[in-house]
Amino acid sequence: MITANKDIKAVDLVREALEKAKEFEEYHCFISMNEARALEHAREIDERIARGENVGRLAGVPYALKDNYLSHEGETTAAARMLDDFPSPITATAVAKLEAEGAIMIGRANLDAYAHGSSTENSYFGVTHNAHDMERVAGGSSGGSAAAVALGIVQFALGSDTGGSIRQPASYNGVYGIKPTFGTVSRYGVVAMASSTDTMGCFTNNADDMNLIMSIMSGKDAKDSTTLDDFWQEKLEDGKQAEKKKIGLISDFLGDGVDPEVAKNVRDYAKKLEKAGYAVEEVSMPILKYGLAIYYVVQPAEVASNLSRYDGIRYGHRAAEFDDLDGLYANTRNEGFMPENKRRIMIGNFVLSSGFFDAYYLKAQKARTLLINAYNEVFEKYDALLCPVAPAPAFKIGEKVNDPLAMYMEDVMSVPPSMAGLPAISVPAGKTKAGLPVGAQLIGQRQSDQMLLSIAKSVEEQA
Ligand code: GLN
């Protein structure tokens, strides 16, 4: 459990985390370390404790920051050459809130460049390895954050989730991950991916820790107009209070195309829920099969718009050689973006272009509304939904790099709640025979995030 323990010196906590980061260096969880500043902060906190000052709920607790959050502490790269060497001019609201409670950032965690991907293989700085198997991916895009928690380097790490980037790596590494209700945590100071579905969340080892971190980060922020009034209570309800709730087990995600060991672990998790007093019933949502198609039209459209600001003029990388203004844009983007970023920019511009807009973008947005309606209908009957996070456990490094469609298929179970703005958490459900973790996904209505954590907690309490 994360507690600000005044008997242990912040300096010792930070040193220990930095040592562990070194010990597990070959996993490549981090793009850069924040060693000197982290130790300086820790010393300050220890001095303040010695003076009897109030130092906050996370005083001296080290954490890892996904490297698409801006912070005055050094450079934010978003794992792209475009921002290699980009000193953050501001600090993200979420980061400022954690730091006001005394949390200490020890390093910038690896991700797929601009959070495009499901394996961290799209990072300009190299791949992150799975905490349970060096030959496998840690998932993505927040792979570095998930592996850092799973390896015990830190007790919590920040991630961003647009279509699964927290939940899928959490599942692959056997830790907790949350994609909160859209609008829960301010996105101010985070590199934008797809603005209608970007959410900020975290990785932890249990439901109470997750609740603590989210209660600190959540809330209205004048700098992000999509943020909701704070609905997060400080304390998590006792798991038992969530009893007598009805949970729908999504049958569409347990059959064809799903690894039998994944299906088995999720069914086992359903049994644990029953043991805790919940009524679990299979439910079919045929519309979910369109979720991936909707996402891979809407999301690249928003990516194309968000990434157009990287032109080599305002900030970031600038090509050294060019003939004219168009050449400057083209060479800068060619050098600064990774192949996956370029693919999305091209798809996005295509689906938005006149002549194709109606057939793709508009149609996808209409289908998105149907998806939202289908969820609303199902939530009239069920309090929460349960399904896997991804169709299979962590795959081998290199296995899907040359097959973008196979990589996109990874997201088939995680993107539907994203398109509807719903909260969804990934909780460890068990392991395969080969020892690879499998995550179960709990999905709820908007702002039912804490209920999902309570449900997870009631299963935790059985262990
Ligand atoms: N894997 C998904 C994608 O590549 C989700 C990424 C994310 O949530 N940032 O788009």
Coordinates of C-alpha atoms and ligand atoms in Angstrom, one line a residue, residues 66 68 112 114-119 122 140-142 160-168 193-194 197-199 295-296 299 303 340 344 407-408 410-411 414-415 418, ligand 1:
K66 CA 4.8 8.4 -19.0
N68 CA 4.0 12.4 -22.9
D112 CA 5.0 4.2 -28.4
Y114 CA 2.9 9.9 -29.5
A115 CA 1.1 7.0 -27.8
H116 CA 0.4 5.3 -31.2
G117 CA 0.7 1.6 -30.6
S118 CA 0.2 -1.4 -28.5
S119 CA 3.7 -2.6 -27.8
N122 CA 7.1 2.4 -32.0
G140 CA 1.6 -0.2 -25.1
S141 CA 1.5 2.5 -25.5
S142 CA 2.2 3.0 -21.7
S160 CA -2.6 7.9 -20.8
D161 CA -5.3 5.8 -22.4
T162 CA -7.0 6.7 -25.7
G163 CA -8.0 3.2 -26.8
G164 CA -6.3 0.9 -24.3
S165 CA -2.9 2.3 -23.6
I166 CA -3.2 1.8 -19.9
R167 CA -5.4 -1.2 -19.7
Q168 CA -3.5 -3.4 -22.2
M193 CA -3.3 12.1 -29.3
A194 CA -7.0 11.9 -30.1
T197 CA -11.0 10.0 -26.3
D198 CA -7.7 10.9 -24.5
T199 CA -7.9 10.1 -20.8
Y295 CA -11.9 3.8 -33.5
Y296 CA -9.5 3.4 -36.4
Q299 CA -8.7 8.4 -33.9
V303 CA -4.3 12.5 -34.7
E340 CA 3.2 4.5 -37.4
R344 CA -2.1 7.6 -38.9
M407 CA -1.3 -4.8 -34.1
Y408 CA -4.6 -2.9 -34.3
E410 CA -4.9 -6.0 -30.1
D411 CA -7.2 -3.1 -29.3
S414 CA -10.3 -1.9 -25.2
V415 CA -11.4 0.6 -27.7
S418 CA -13.0 4.6 -25.0
Ligands
GLN1 N1 -3.2 0.8 -29.0 C1 -4.1 1.8 -29.3 C2 -3.6 2.6 -30.5 O1 -2.6 2.3 -31.0 C3 -4.4 2.7 -28.2 C4 -3.3 3.7 -27.9 C5 -3.6 4.6 -26.8 O2 -4.5 4.3 -26.0 N2 -2.9 5.7 -26.7 O3 -4.2 3.5 -30.9

